[in-house]
Each structure stands twice: as C-alpha cells, then as structure tokens.
Amino acid sequence: MTLDRRLMAEWLGTFSLLATVVGSGIMAERLADGNVAVALLGNTIPTGAILVVLITIFGPISGAHFNPAVTVCFAMRRQIIPRDAGLYVLAQVFGGIVGVLAAHVMFEHPLIDPSTTTRNGIGQWAGEFVATFGLIGTILACLKARPQAVPMAVGLYITAAYWFTSSTSFANPAVTIARGFSNTFAGIAPTDVAAFIVVQLIAAVLATWFFRWMLEEPEDG
C-alpha cells in the first residue's frame, strides 16, 4: 500500500477508536444513572468490539497500529522505517483528537472541553505499565502463533484490561492525548497525560525486548 493510504488508514482507524471510546463513555454515563460499574461496562464492550473491527479492516492496509506505542515496537523491530513511523504517530494523534471532537458533536457536548478527571499516582502508572506491556505482548505473541487471530486477541485483551488494571487501560499515547480534550467519563486531566505517555512508551520498549527474547526471534539491533 502507498504511504498516503497507510496514513489515512491510521488516521481513520484512530479517529473511529476515539469516537467509540468517548462516545460510548458519554452514552454509558448518561444511561447508568450514577452506577459507575455499569457505565464502565458500557464503555468497555464497544471499545473491545470496535478494535476487532478496525484491526480486521485496516490491518491489511497499514498494519492497524492506531497507537504510537505499537508503532514504536514495530520500528524497533525494523518493520517500519523511522520516517514512516513518525508520520504514523502524527496521523494517530490527530485522528484521535478529531474522533473526540466528533463524539462531542454527536452528543451535543462542548466541542473543546479539557478533562478535569485526575489520573495520577503509583497505582495508575503501574496500571498503565501493565496494560501496555500486556498489549504489546499480546500482539507479538499472537503474530508468531496465530496471526489471523490478532484482531480478536487485541479486542479481548483491551476488554479485560479495562477491568483488571487500575487505570482502565489507556495503553496508547494517542488515546491518552485525545482523551485529555474530553471532560467526560473517558477523560484524563491534561496535567496527567505526560506521565501516562512516559510509562506507556517505557512499557512498550521493554515488552518489545522481552518478547523478542521470549519468542526466540533473531537479534535485529
């Protein structure tokens, strides 16, 4: 696929992911009548489902990263060149932000509304490390064992990680940045975004190294 088509797939995929995450969060919160567990469930299921769809349809075009942490992983594995990796990240970040704005328009929420939801501290950062490390591991191990199962495996992993991690599993720097623009159920205060991203990228790098060793892949630098 040409680079412009791959970038559009990354932009549109991340746009769709964030529209789903934020839109379902708004809908879930409105319908849950104050029950946070029900709201989280209403946010979880659509997110896992849309990941299966998006990875299935865009995987053959761009690899369906939708996530700078995943792009960093594949750049380390020399499966994407640095220039293209940088463009992927830009497409992901801007696609995610526009996806948030689209959700705001659909639900008649203020278009630009930075989140006030505090997400910081050791527990939250540990949750993001575990979530991102596990996501990279899921992708790499599944690619080696059963590549056709990657869409379902990633969707199911994120569905589970929403519930077993303290941070509800952002596991994605583009998602983290975009959710800072939304003072809704899925939001994160902009002041907490940088720490999440640092932890996510550290986890992605360590997971790439670890699973290269675990899966006995040849050294590639």
Coordinates of N, CA, C and O in Angstrom, one line a residue, residues 133-214:
F133 N 2.4 -3.1 28.5 CA 3.3 -4.3 28.3 C 2.5 -5.5 27.8 O 2.9 -6.2 26.9
G134 N 1.3 -5.7 28.4 CA 0.5 -6.8 28.0 C -0.1 -6.7 26.6 O -0.2 -7.7 25.9
L135 N -0.4 -5.5 26.2 CA -0.9 -5.3 24.9 C 0.2 -5.6 23.8 O -0.1 -6.3 22.8
I136 N 1.4 -5.1 24.0 CA 2.5 -5.4 23.1 C 2.8 -6.9 23.1 O 2.9 -7.5 22.0
G137 N 2.7 -7.5 24.2 CA 3.0 -8.9 24.3 C 1.9 -9.7 23.5 O 2.2 -10.7 22.8
T138 N 0.7 -9.3 23.7 CA -0.5 -9.9 23.0 C -0.3 -9.9 21.5 O -0.4 -10.9 20.8
I139 N 0.1 -8.7 21.0 CA 0.3 -8.5 19.6 C 1.4 -9.4 19.1 O 1.3 -10.1 18.1
L140 N 2.6 -9.3 19.7 CA 3.8 -10.0 19.2 C 3.6 -11.5 19.3 O 4.0 -12.3 18.4
A141 N 3.1 -12.0 20.4 CA 2.9 -13.5 20.6 C 1.9 -14.0 19.6 O 2.0 -15.1 19.1
C142 N 0.8 -13.2 19.4 CA -0.2 -13.7 18.5 C 0.3 -13.7 17.1 O -0.1 -14.6 16.3
L143 N 1.1 -12.7 16.7 CA 1.6 -12.6 15.4 C 2.5 -13.9 15.1 O 2.5 -14.4 14.0
K144 N 3.2 -14.3 16.1 CA 4.0 -15.5 15.9 C 3.2 -16.8 15.9 O 3.4 -17.7 15.1
A145 N 2.2 -16.9 16.8 CA 1.5 -18.2 16.9 C 0.3 -18.3 16.0 O 0.0 -19.4 15.4
R146 N -0.5 -17.2 15.8 CA -1.7 -17.2 15.0 C -2.1 -15.9 14.5 O -2.9 -15.2 15.1
P147 N -1.4 -15.4 13.5 CA -1.6 -14.0 13.0 C -3.0 -13.6 12.7 O -3.5 -12.5 13.0
Q148 N -3.8 -14.6 12.2 CA -5.2 -14.2 11.9 C -6.1 -13.9 13.1 O -7.2 -13.4 13.0
A149 N -5.6 -14.3 14.3 CA -6.3 -14.1 15.5 C -6.0 -12.7 16.2 O -6.6 -12.4 17.2
V150 N -5.1 -11.9 15.6 CA -4.7 -10.7 16.2 C -5.9 -9.8 16.5 O -6.0 -9.2 17.6
P151 N -6.8 -9.5 15.6 CA -7.9 -8.6 15.9 C -8.7 -9.0 17.1 O -9.0 -8.2 18.0
M152 N -9.1 -10.3 17.1 CA -9.9 -10.8 18.3 C -9.1 -10.7 19.6 O -9.6 -10.4 20.6
A153 N -7.8 -11.1 19.5 CA -6.9 -11.1 20.7 C -6.8 -9.8 21.3 O -6.9 -9.6 22.5
V154 N -6.5 -8.8 20.4 CA -6.3 -7.4 20.9 C -7.7 -6.9 21.5 O -7.7 -6.2 22.6
G155 N -8.8 -7.1 20.8 CA -10.1 -6.6 21.3 C -10.4 -7.2 22.7 O -10.8 -6.6 23.6
L156 N -10.1 -8.5 22.8 CA -10.4 -9.2 24.1 C -9.4 -8.8 25.2 O -9.8 -8.6 26.3
Y157 N -8.2 -8.5 24.8 CA -7.2 -8.1 25.8 C -7.6 -6.7 26.4 O -7.7 -6.5 27.6
I158 N -8.0 -5.8 25.5 CA -8.3 -4.5 26.0 C -9.7 -4.5 26.8 O -9.8 -3.8 27.8
T159 N -10.6 -5.4 26.4 CA -11.8 -5.6 27.1 C -11.5 -6.0 28.6 O -12.1 -5.5 29.5
A160 N -10.6 -7.0 28.7 CA -10.2 -7.5 30.0 C -9.4 -6.4 30.8 O -9.7 -6.2 32.0
A161 N -8.5 -5.7 30.1 CA -7.6 -4.8 30.8 C -8.4 -3.6 31.3 O -7.9 -2.9 32.3
Y162 N -9.5 -3.2 30.7 CA -10.4 -2.2 31.2 C -10.7 -2.5 32.7 O -10.9 -1.5 33.5
W163 N -10.8 -3.7 33.0 CA -11.3 -4.2 34.4 C -10.2 -4.6 35.3 O -10.3 -4.5 36.5
F164 N -9.0 -5.1 34.8 CA -8.0 -5.6 35.7 C -6.9 -4.7 36.0 O -6.1 -4.9 36.8
T165 N -6.9 -3.5 35.2 CA -5.9 -2.5 35.5 C -6.5 -1.3 36.2 O -7.7 -1.0 36.0
S166 N -5.7 -0.7 37.1 CA -6.2 0.4 37.9 C -6.6 1.6 37.1 O -7.4 2.5 37.5
S167 N -5.9 1.7 35.9 CA -6.1 2.9 35.1 C -7.2 2.8 34.0 O -7.4 3.7 33.3
T168 N -7.8 1.6 34.0 CA -8.7 1.2 32.9 C -8.1 1.2 31.6 O -8.8 1.3 30.6
S169 N -6.8 0.9 31.5 CA -6.1 0.6 30.3 C -6.2 1.5 29.2 O -6.9 1.2 28.1
F170 N -5.6 2.7 29.3 CA -5.4 3.5 28.1 C -4.4 2.9 27.1 O -4.8 2.7 26.0
A171 N -3.2 2.5 27.6 CA -2.2 1.7 26.9 C -1.9 2.3 25.5 O -1.6 1.5 24.6
N172 N -2.0 3.6 25.3 CA -1.9 4.2 24.0 C -1.7 5.7 24.1 O -2.6 6.4 24.5
P173 N -0.5 6.2 23.7 CA -0.3 7.7 23.9 C -1.2 8.5 23.1 O -1.6 9.6 23.5
A174 N -1.6 8.1 21.9 CA -2.6 8.9 21.1 C -3.9 9.0 21.7 O -4.6 10.0 21.8
V175 N -4.4 7.9 22.3 CA -5.6 7.8 23.0 C -5.5 8.7 24.2 O -6.5 9.5 24.6
T176 N -4.4 8.7 24.9 CA -4.2 9.5 26.1 C -4.3 11.0 25.8 O -5.0 11.7 26.5
I177 N -3.6 11.4 24.8 CA -3.7 12.8 24.4 C -5.1 13.2 24.1 O -5.6 14.2 24.5
A178 N -5.7 12.4 23.2 CA -7.1 12.8 22.8 C -8.1 12.8 23.9 O -8.9 13.7 24.0
R179 N -8.0 11.9 24.9 CA -8.9 11.9 26.0 C -8.7 13.1 26.9 O -9.6 13.4 27.7
G180 N -7.6 13.7 26.8 CA -7.4 14.9 27.6 C -8.3 16.1 27.2 O -8.5 17.0 27.9
F181 N -8.8 16.0 26.0 CA -9.7 17.0 25.4 C -11.1 16.8 25.8 O -12.0 17.5 25.3
S182 N -11.4 15.8 26.6 CA -12.8 15.4 26.8 C -13.1 15.3 28.3 O -12.7 14.3 29.0
N183 N -13.9 16.3 28.8 CA -14.3 16.2 30.2 C -15.6 15.4 30.4 O -16.6 15.8 30.7
T184 N -15.4 14.1 30.1 CA -16.5 13.1 30.1 C -16.0 11.9 30.8 O -14.9 11.9 31.4
F185 N -16.8 10.8 30.8 CA -16.4 9.6 31.5 C -15.0 9.1 31.2 O -14.4 8.5 32.1
A186 N -14.6 9.2 29.9 CA -13.4 8.6 29.5 C -12.2 9.6 29.6 O -11.1 9.3 29.2
G187 N -12.4 10.8 30.2 CA -11.4 11.8 30.2 C -10.2 11.6 31.1 O -10.2 10.7 32.0
I188 N -9.1 12.3 30.9 CA -8.0 12.4 31.7 C -7.5 13.8 31.8 O -7.4 14.5 30.7
A189 N -7.2 14.3 32.9 CA -6.7 15.7 33.1 C -5.5 15.9 32.3 O -4.5 15.1 32.3
P190 N -5.4 17.0 31.5 CA -4.2 17.3 30.7 C -2.9 17.2 31.5 O -1.8 16.8 30.9
T191 N -2.9 17.6 32.7 CA -1.7 17.6 33.5 C -1.2 16.2 33.8 O -0.1 16.0 34.2
D192 N -2.1 15.2 33.6 CA -1.7 13.8 33.9 C -1.3 13.0 32.7 O -0.9 11.9 32.7
V193 N -1.4 13.7 31.5 CA -1.2 13.0 30.2 C 0.3 12.6 30.1 O 0.6 11.5 29.7
A194 N 1.2 13.5 30.3 CA 2.6 13.3 30.1 C 3.1 12.0 30.8 O 3.9 11.2 30.3
A195 N 2.8 11.9 32.1 CA 3.3 10.8 32.9 C 2.7 9.4 32.3 O 3.5 8.4 32.3
F196 N 1.5 9.4 31.9 CA 0.9 8.2 31.3 C 1.7 7.8 30.0 O 2.0 6.7 29.8
I197 N 2.0 8.8 29.2 CA 2.7 8.5 28.0 C 4.1 8.0 28.2 O 4.5 7.1 27.6
V198 N 4.8 8.6 29.2 CA 6.1 8.1 29.5 C 6.1 6.7 29.9 O 6.9 5.8 29.5
V199 N 5.2 6.3 30.8 CA 5.0 4.9 31.3 C 4.7 4.0 30.1 O 5.2 2.9 30.0
Q200 N 3.8 4.4 29.3 CA 3.4 3.6 28.1 C 4.5 3.3 27.2 O 4.7 2.2 26.8
L201 N 5.3 4.3 26.9 CA 6.4 4.1 26.0 C 7.5 3.3 26.6 O 8.1 2.4 25.9
I202 N 7.8 3.4 27.9 CA 8.8 2.6 28.6 C 8.3 1.1 28.5 O 9.1 0.2 28.2
A203 N 7.0 0.9 28.8 CA 6.5 -0.4 28.8 C 6.6 -1.0 27.4 O 6.9 -2.2 27.2
A204 N 6.3 -0.2 26.4 CA 6.4 -0.7 25.0 C 7.8 -1.2 24.6 O 8.0 -2.2 24.0
V205 N 8.8 -0.4 25.0 CA 10.2 -0.7 24.7 C 10.6 -2.0 25.4 O 11.1 -2.9 24.8
L206 N 10.3 -2.1 26.7 CA 10.6 -3.2 27.5 C 9.9 -4.5 27.0 O 10.5 -5.6 26.9
A207 N 8.7 -4.4 26.7 CA 7.9 -5.5 26.1 C 8.5 -6.0 24.8 O 8.5 -7.2 24.6
T208 N 8.9 -5.1 24.0 CA 9.5 -5.4 22.7 C 10.7 -6.3 22.9 O 10.9 -7.3 22.2
W209 N 11.6 -5.8 23.8 CA 12.8 -6.5 24.1 C 12.5 -7.9 24.7 O 13.0 -8.9 24.3
F210 N 11.6 -7.9 25.7 CA 11.3 -9.1 26.4 C 10.7 -10.2 25.5 O 11.1 -11.3 25.5
F211 N 9.7 -9.8 24.7 CA 9.1 -10.8 23.8 C 10.0 -11.2 22.6 O 9.8 -12.3 22.1
R212 N 10.9 -10.4 22.2 CA 11.9 -10.8 21.2 C 12.7 -11.9 21.8 O 13.0 -12.9 21.1
W213 N 13.1 -11.8 23.1 CA 13.8 -12.9 23.7 C 12.9 -14.1 24.0 O 13.3 -15.2 23.6
M214 N 11.7 -13.9 24.5 CA 10.9 -15.0 24.8 C 10.4 -15.8 23.6 O 10.3 -17.0 23.7

